[in-house]
Backbone as a printed PyTorch tensor [residue, N CA C, xyz], in Angstrom:
tensor([[[ 33.6610,  25.7010,  -5.7110],
         [ 33.8900,  24.6850,  -4.7150],
         [ 32.5280,  24.1870,  -4.2140]],

        [[ 32.3690,  22.8920,  -4.1130],
         [ 31.0980,  22.2950,  -3.6840],
         [ 30.9210,  22.4870,  -2.1850]],

        [[ 29.6760,  22.7480,  -1.7340],
         [ 29.4520,  22.8990,  -0.2970],
         [ 29.6770,  21.5660,   0.4110]],

        [[ 30.2390,  21.6420,   1.6010],
         [ 30.5330,  20.4280,   2.3610],
         [ 29.4610,  20.2230,   3.4240]],

        [[ 29.0060,  18.9920,   3.5410],
         [ 28.0210,  18.6440,   4.5500],
         [ 28.7700,  18.1900,   5.7940]],

        [[ 28.4440,  18.7630,   6.9470],
         [ 29.1500,  18.3730,   8.1640],
         [ 28.9910,  16.8890,   8.4370]],

        [[ 30.0250,  16.2710,   8.9730],
         [ 30.0270,  14.8420,   9.2790],
         [ 28.9040,  14.4910,  10.2390]],

        [[ 28.5930,  15.3520,  11.1860],
         [ 27.5160,  15.0860,  12.1490],
         [ 26.1660,  14.9620,  11.4510]],

        [[ 25.9340,  15.7850,  10.4280],
         [ 24.6680,  15.7220,   9.6900],
         [ 24.5580,  14.4100,   8.9170]],

        [[ 25.6510,  13.9820,   8.3050],
         [ 25.6400,  12.7050,   7.5860],
         [ 25.4030,  11.5390,   8.5400]],

        [[ 26.0480,  11.5720,   9.6960],
         [ 25.8730,  10.5170,  10.6890],
         [ 24.4380,  10.4960,  11.2000]],

        [[ 23.8420,  11.6470,  11.4350],
         [ 22.4520,  11.7260,  11.9010],
         [ 21.5070,  11.1700,  10.8490]],

        [[ 21.7350,  11.4860,   9.5860],
         [ 20.8820,  10.9770,   8.5010],
         [ 20.9890,   9.4600,   8.4050]],

        [[ 22.1920,   8.9440,   8.5570],
         [ 22.3930,   7.4990,   8.5030],
         [ 21.6860,   6.8010,   9.6560]],

        [[ 21.7930,   7.3480,  10.8470],
         [ 21.1520,   6.7360,  12.0130],
         [ 19.6370,   6.7940,  11.9130]],

        [[ 19.0930,   7.8470,  11.3340],
         [ 17.6390,   7.9600,  11.1750],
         [ 17.1070,   6.9630,  10.1530]],

        [[ 17.9430,   6.5560,   9.2140],
         [ 17.4930,   5.6430,   8.1630],
         [ 17.5460,   4.1800,   8.5950]],

        [[ 18.2370,   3.8830,   9.6740],
         [ 18.3480,   2.5020,  10.1140],
         [ 17.0670,   2.0390,  10.7860]],

        [[ 16.6270,   0.7880,  10.5180],
         [ 15.4210,   0.2760,  11.1690],
         [ 15.6780,  -0.0440,  12.6330]],

        [[ 14.5980,  -0.0890,  13.4060],
         [ 14.6880,  -0.4340,  14.8220],
         [ 14.9110,  -1.9340,  14.9460]],

        [[ 15.7550,  -2.3500,  15.8570],
         [ 16.0020,  -3.7640,  16.0700],
         [ 14.9370,  -4.3430,  16.9850]],

        [[ 14.3560,  -5.4530,  16.5870],
         [ 13.3380,  -6.1310,  17.3920],
         [ 13.9150,  -7.3570,  18.0600]],

        [[ 13.0480,  -8.2580,  18.4470],
         [ 13.4600,  -9.5050,  19.0780],
         [ 14.2150, -10.3750,  18.0850]],

        [[ 15.1020, -11.2110,  18.5790],
         [ 15.8460, -12.1700,  17.7720],
         [ 16.6620, -11.5100,  16.6650]],

        [[ 17.0930, -10.2800,  16.8880],
         [ 17.9150,  -9.5470,  15.9220],
         [ 17.2720,  -9.4150,  14.5440]],

        [[ 15.9560,  -9.3800,  14.5070],
         [ 15.2400,  -9.1670,  13.2440],
         [ 14.9690,  -7.6700,  13.1310]],

        [[ 15.3400,  -7.0860,  12.0170],
         [ 15.1200,  -5.6520,  11.8260],
         [ 13.6380,  -5.3970,  11.5740]],

        [[ 13.0480,  -4.5380,  12.3840],
         [ 11.6470,  -4.1810,  12.2390],
         [ 11.5330,  -2.7180,  11.8600]],

        [[ 10.4750,  -2.4040,  11.1630],
         [ 10.2050,  -1.0280,  10.7900],
         [  9.0950,  -0.5460,  11.7200]],

        [[  9.4540,  -0.0020,  12.8660],
         [  8.4970,   0.4010,  13.8940],
         [  8.3530,   1.9220,  13.9600]],

        [[  7.1660,   2.3590,  14.3610],
         [  6.9560,   3.7750,  14.6400],
         [  7.6620,   4.1130,  15.9490]],

        [[  8.3770,   5.1970,  15.9630],
         [  9.0250,   5.6530,  17.1880],
         [  8.2570,   6.8020,  17.8230]],

        [[  7.3410,   7.3970,  17.0410],
         [  6.4470,   8.4210,  17.5700],
         [  5.1900,   8.4390,  16.7010]],

        [[  4.1230,   8.9990,  17.2370],
         [  2.8640,   9.0840,  16.4940],
         [  2.4290,  10.5410,  16.4220]],

        [[  1.4940,  10.7940,  15.5140],
         [  0.9400,  12.1430,  15.3620],
         [ -0.5590,  12.0860,  15.5900]],

        [[ -1.0800,  13.0470,  16.3280],
         [ -2.5160,  13.1380,  16.5820],
         [ -3.2480,  13.8560,  15.4550]],

        [[ -2.5060,  14.4070,  14.5130],
         [ -3.0940,  15.1840,  13.4210],
         [ -3.8160,  14.2580,  12.4380]],

        [[ -5.1010,  14.4880,  12.1530],
         [ -5.8450,  13.6320,  11.2170],
         [ -5.2320,  13.6390,   9.8110]],

        [[ -5.3210,  12.4940,   9.1610],
         [ -4.7820,  12.3150,   7.8130],
         [ -5.9590,  12.1920,   6.8510]],

        [[ -5.8760,  12.8680,   5.7080],
         [ -6.9550,  12.8180,   4.7230],
         [ -7.0480,  11.4250,   4.0970]],

        [[ -8.2670,  10.9340,   3.9780],
         [ -8.5000,   9.6100,   3.4040],
         [ -8.0000,   9.5180,   1.9620]],

        [[ -8.1250,  10.6000,   1.2010],
         [ -7.7920,  10.5540,  -0.2240],
         [ -6.3180,  10.2450,  -0.5000]],

        [[ -5.4330,  10.4420,   0.4800],
         [ -4.0190,  10.1350,   0.2440],
         [ -3.6390,   8.7490,   0.7520]],

        [[ -4.5640,   8.0660,   1.4370],
         [ -4.2360,   6.7810,   2.0510],
         [ -4.5030,   5.6150,   1.1080]],

        [[ -3.6240,   4.6190,   1.2040],
         [ -3.7430,   3.4070,   0.4050],
         [ -4.1860,   2.2490,   1.2880]],

        [[ -3.5120,   2.0590,   2.4280],
         [ -3.8310,   0.9670,   3.3480],
         [ -3.2440,   1.2820,   4.7170]],

        [[ -3.4100,   0.3520,   5.6370],
         [ -2.8250,   0.5260,   6.9710],
         [ -2.3630,  -0.8180,   7.5170]],

        [[ -1.5070,  -0.7520,   8.5180],
         [ -1.0420,  -1.9240,   9.2560],
         [ -1.0980,  -1.5740,  10.7310]],

        [[ -1.3590,  -2.5730,  11.5530],
         [ -1.3240,  -2.3680,  12.9960],
         [  0.0540,  -2.7370,  13.5230]],

        [[  0.5980,  -1.8870,  14.3670],
         [  1.8850,  -2.1430,  15.0230],
         [  1.6000,  -2.5320,  16.4650]],

        [[  2.1860,  -3.6450,  16.9120],
         [  1.9560,  -4.1220,  18.2760],
         [  3.2700,  -4.3980,  18.9900]],

        [[  3.2900,  -4.2230,  20.3160],
         [  4.5010,  -4.5170,  21.0770],
         [  4.9520,  -5.9750,  20.9610]],

        [[  4.0020,  -6.9000,  20.7580],
         [  4.3990,  -8.3020,  20.6370],
         [  5.1480,  -8.5970,  19.3320]],

        [[  5.2140,  -7.6170,  18.4370],
         [  6.0010,  -7.7320,  17.2050],
         [  7.4080,  -7.1750,  17.4070]],

        [[  7.6990,  -6.7380,  18.6050],
         [  9.0150,  -6.1810,  18.8920],
         [  9.0810,  -4.6660,  18.8060]],

        [[  7.9430,  -4.0200,  18.6070],
         [  7.8970,  -2.5610,  18.5230],
         [  7.6460,  -1.9760,  19.9130]],

        [[  8.0570,  -0.7290,  20.1550],
         [  7.9820,  -0.1580,  21.4970],
         [  6.5620,   0.0950,  22.0220]],

        [[  5.6000,   0.3560,  21.1360],
         [  4.2310,   0.6570,  21.5830],
         [  3.2570,   0.4040,  20.4310]],

        [[  1.9600,   0.2420,  20.7460],
         [  0.9810,   0.0420,  19.6710],
         [  0.7700,   1.3220,  18.8690]],

        [[  0.5160,   1.1380,  17.5880],
         [  0.2550,   2.2620,  16.6930],
         [ -0.4380,   1.7380,  15.4430]],

        [[ -1.0220,   2.6420,  14.6880],
         [ -1.5510,   2.3240,  13.3710],
         [ -0.6220,   2.9970,  12.3650]],

        [[ -0.1150,   2.2090,  11.4360],
         [  0.7830,   2.7230,  10.4090],
         [ -0.0330,   2.8690,   9.1260]],

        [[ -0.3310,   4.1140,   8.7650],
         [ -1.0400,   4.3860,   7.5250],
         [ -0.0020,   4.5000,   6.4090]],

        [[ -0.2550,   3.7850,   5.2970],
         [  0.6290,   3.8560,   4.1450],
         [ -0.0900,   4.6710,   3.0760]],

        [[  0.5680,   5.7140,   2.6010],
         [ -0.0460,   6.6010,   1.6200],
         [  0.1350,   6.0420,   0.2060]],

        [[ -0.5580,   6.6400,  -0.7270],
         [ -0.4300,   6.2470,  -2.1260],
         [  0.9710,   6.5340,  -2.6450]],

        [[  1.6840,   7.4410,  -1.9820],
         [  3.0680,   7.7550,  -2.3390],
         [  4.0520,   6.8690,  -1.5760]],

        [[  3.5330,   5.8360,  -0.9090],
         [  4.3110,   4.8520,  -0.1470],
         [  5.0660,   5.4590,   1.0450]],

        [[  4.4640,   6.4640,   1.6580],
         [  5.0040,   7.0390,   2.8860],
         [  4.2780,   6.4020,   4.0660]],

        [[  4.9590,   6.2300,   5.1670],
         [  4.3590,   5.6390,   6.3600],
         [  4.1220,   6.7250,   7.4000]],

        [[  2.8710,   6.8290,   7.8560],
         [  2.4790,   7.8210,   8.8460],
         [  1.9100,   7.0830,  10.0490]],

        [[  2.4060,   7.3820,  11.2240],
         [  2.0250,   6.6610,  12.4340],
         [  1.0220,   7.4610,  13.2620]],

        [[  0.0270,   6.7460,  13.7940],
         [ -1.0210,   7.3950,  14.5830],
         [ -1.3740,   6.5200,  15.7820]],

        [[ -1.8440,   7.1430,  16.8720],
         [ -2.2820,   6.3720,  18.0360],
         [ -3.5190,   5.5350,  17.6720]],

        [[ -3.5680,   4.2760,  18.0740],
         [ -4.6270,   3.3790,  17.6010],
         [ -6.0310,   3.6530,  18.1400]],

        [[ -6.1690,   4.3970,  19.2120],
         [ -7.4970,   4.5510,  19.8250],
         [ -8.1710,   5.8930,  19.5660]],

        [[ -7.5500,   6.7640,  18.8130],
         [ -8.1810,   8.0460,  18.5050],
         [ -9.3760,   7.8240,  17.5780]],

        [[-10.4650,   8.5790,  17.7660],
         [-11.6580,   8.3930,  16.9360],
         [-11.3940,   8.5300,  15.4290]],

        [[-10.5940,   9.5090,  15.0190],
         [-10.3340,   9.6750,  13.5880],
         [ -9.5370,   8.5040,  13.0210]],

        [[ -8.6780,   7.8880,  13.8360],
         [ -7.8900,   6.7340,  13.3840],
         [ -8.8130,   5.5350,  13.1590]],

        [[ -9.7100,   5.2920,  14.1040],
         [-10.6740,   4.1940,  13.9660],
         [-11.5550,   4.4060,  12.7350]],

        [[-11.9440,   5.6640,  12.4970],
         [-12.7740,   5.9820,  11.3340],
         [-12.0190,   5.7080,  10.0340]],

        [[-10.7430,   6.1320,   9.9550],
         [ -9.9470,   5.9090,   8.7410],
         [ -9.7420,   4.4110,   8.4850]],

        [[ -9.4870,   3.6510,   9.5460],
         [ -9.3140,   2.2080,   9.3870],
         [-10.5840,   1.5820,   8.8030]],

        [[-11.7290,   1.9920,   9.3350],
         [-13.0100,   1.4630,   8.8510],
         [-13.2350,   1.8610,   7.3940]],

        [[-12.9200,   3.1090,   7.0560],
         [-13.0830,   3.5850,   5.6780],
         [-12.1810,   2.7970,   4.7190]],

        [[-10.9470,   2.5360,   5.1290],
         [-10.0350,   1.7680,   4.2800],
         [-10.4950,   0.3170,   4.1620]],

        [[-11.0190,  -0.2420,   5.2400],
         [-11.5470,  -1.6100,   5.1810],
         [-12.7290,  -1.6940,   4.2150]],

        [[-13.5670,  -0.6740,   4.1960],
         [-14.7310,  -0.6650,   3.3080],
         [-14.3440,  -0.4820,   1.8470]],

        [[-13.1640,   0.0810,   1.5860],
         [-12.6890,   0.2530,   0.2180],
         [-12.2450,  -1.0690,  -0.4030]],

        [[-11.8650,  -2.0260,   0.4450],
         [-11.3760,  -3.3040,  -0.0640],
         [-12.5090,  -4.0340,  -0.7690]],

        [[-12.1800,  -4.6320,  -1.8920],
         [-13.1640,  -5.3940,  -2.6390],
         [-12.7440,  -6.8590,  -2.6350]],

        [[-13.7080,  -7.7560,  -2.5940],
         [-13.3450,  -9.1740,  -2.6280],
         [-12.7220,  -9.5460,  -3.9730]],

        [[-11.9640, -10.6100,  -3.9660],
         [-11.3550, -11.1090,  -5.1920],
         [-12.4590, -11.4680,  -6.1780]],

        [[-12.2660, -11.1110,  -7.4220],
         [-13.2540, -11.3880,  -8.4560],
         [-12.5730, -12.0690,  -9.6300]],

        [[-13.2990, -12.9250, -10.2970],
         [-12.8150, -13.5110, -11.5370],
         [-13.6770, -12.9840, -12.6710]],

        [[-13.0400, -12.4350, -13.6740],
         [-13.7480, -11.9110, -14.8340],
         [-13.3370, -12.7610, -16.0330]],

        [[-14.2960, -13.2650, -16.7520],
         [-14.0000, -14.0540, -17.9380],
         [-14.2820, -13.2020, -19.1660]],

        [[-13.2960, -13.1490, -20.0570],
         [-13.4310, -12.3870, -21.2920],
         [-13.3450, -13.3650, -22.4550]],

        [[-14.2780, -13.2920, -23.3290],
         [-14.2820, -14.1570, -24.5160],
         [-13.8820, -13.2980, -25.7140]],

        [[-12.7770, -13.6550, -26.3530],
         [-12.2970, -12.9230, -27.5210],
         [-12.7260, -13.6870, -28.7520]],

        [[-13.4050, -13.0140, -29.6530],
         [-13.8880, -13.6550, -30.8790],
         [-13.0550, -13.1920, -32.0660]],

        [[-13.0700, -14.0170, -33.0880],
         [-12.3340, -13.6580, -34.2990],
         [-12.9460, -12.4050, -34.9040]],

        [[-12.0790, -11.5590, -35.4030],
         [-12.5420, -10.3330, -36.0490],
         [-12.2780, -10.4420, -37.5440]],

        [[-13.0520,  -9.7120, -38.3140],
         [-12.8240,  -9.6910, -39.7650],
         [-11.5110,  -8.9940, -40.0660]],

        [[-10.9020,  -9.3700, -41.1420],
         [ -9.6380,  -8.7520, -41.5650],
         [ -9.8130,  -7.2630, -41.7680]],

        [[ -8.7770,  -6.5060, -41.3760],
         [ -8.7710,  -5.0830, -41.6100],
         [ -9.5760,  -4.2840, -40.6020]],

        [[-10.1850,  -4.9280, -39.6210],
         [-11.0000,  -4.2040, -38.6460],
         [-10.2290,  -3.8600, -37.3680]],

        [[ -9.0390,  -4.3880, -37.2160],
         [ -8.3070,  -4.1440, -35.9780],
         [ -6.8700,  -3.7580, -36.2860]],

        [[ -6.3700,  -2.8080, -35.5160],
         [ -4.9640,  -2.4350, -35.6710],
         [ -4.0780,  -3.3180, -34.7940]],

        [[ -4.6980,  -4.2220, -34.0200],
         [ -3.9240,  -5.0800, -33.1270],
         [ -3.3460,  -6.2920, -33.8430]],

        [[ -3.8290,  -6.5720, -35.0240],
         [ -3.2990,  -7.6350, -35.8690],
         [ -2.9440,  -8.9300, -35.1570]],

        [[ -1.6450,  -9.2520, -35.0410],
         [ -1.2020, -10.5310, -34.4860],
         [ -1.6790, -10.7790, -33.0510]],

        [[ -1.8410,  -9.7140, -32.2780],
         [ -2.2950,  -9.8960, -30.8960],
         [ -3.7030, -10.4630, -30.8880]],

        [[ -4.5850,  -9.8860, -31.6860],
         [ -5.9590, -10.3570, -31.7480],
         [ -6.0090, -11.7600, -32.3350]],

        [[ -5.1990, -12.0200, -33.3610],
         [ -5.1800, -13.3540, -33.9570],
         [ -4.7200, -14.3910, -32.9430]],

        [[ -3.7580, -14.0270, -32.1060],
         [ -3.2750, -14.9540, -31.0860],
         [ -4.3060, -15.2330, -30.0100]],

        [[ -5.1960, -14.2910, -29.7740],
         [ -6.2190, -14.4650, -28.7380],
         [ -7.5490, -14.9500, -29.2900]],

        [[ -7.6650, -15.0280, -30.5960],
         [ -8.9450, -15.3790, -31.2030],
         [ -9.4590, -16.7040, -30.6570]],

        [[-10.7340, -16.7250, -30.3440],
         [-11.4170, -17.8940, -29.7840],
         [-10.7390, -18.4140, -28.5200]],

        [[-10.1760, -17.5150, -27.7310],
         [ -9.5550, -17.8910, -26.4640],
         [-10.4500, -17.4690, -25.3160]],

        [[-10.2510, -18.0950, -24.1990],
         [-10.9320, -17.6960, -22.9760],
         [ -9.8470, -17.1980, -22.0260]],

        [[-10.0000, -15.9890, -21.5350],
         [ -8.9970, -15.3860, -20.6690],
         [ -9.6280, -15.1150, -19.3120]],

        [[ -9.0310, -15.6250, -18.2500],
         [ -9.4990, -15.3390, -16.8940],
         [ -8.5780, -14.2970, -16.2830]],

        [[ -9.1670, -13.2940, -15.7140],
         [ -8.4100, -12.2300, -15.0730],
         [ -8.7950, -12.2090, -13.6050]],

        [[ -7.8220, -12.3310, -12.7290],
         [ -8.0910, -12.2360, -11.2940],
         [ -7.8220, -10.8140, -10.8580]],

        [[ -8.7780, -10.2360, -10.1450],
         [ -8.6580,  -8.8710,  -9.6490],
         [ -8.4400,  -8.9330,  -8.1470]],

        [[ -7.4130,  -8.2930,  -7.6720],
         [ -7.1260,  -8.2290,  -6.2500],
         [ -7.1470,  -6.7690,  -5.8280]],

        [[ -7.6020,  -6.5180,  -4.6250],
         [ -7.5320,  -5.1570,  -4.1110],
         [ -6.4440,  -5.1070,  -3.0620]],

        [[ -5.6310,  -4.0890,  -3.1570],
         [ -4.5550,  -3.8810,  -2.1790],
         [ -4.7270,  -2.5540,  -1.5310]]])
């Protein structure tokens, strides 16, 4: 017989998954609490600032991890300001890289049709940092 999950536990899980309602009935994803515990830079991808004027209950910094988890921190703590600065310094400006593909001699590439299709082409690649 499969174990049964109490109805109260299912209801609690459902309520925890719902976003906070902001102004004009727009669903916002707001921090409801913050943690003073420092977060390691190596797991962070980026951050967003949360402000009351966005319909959230209080200001916070929302750190987004490389695993796409959201961690909330008080905006004025020294370690939070340091992490924000470190993440800002990681950002690189948009760059354009031009690659010139030249014809190759027969039998020198296993890419065959791909290389032939790109032969004597100019390819621009835009690099964005997120």
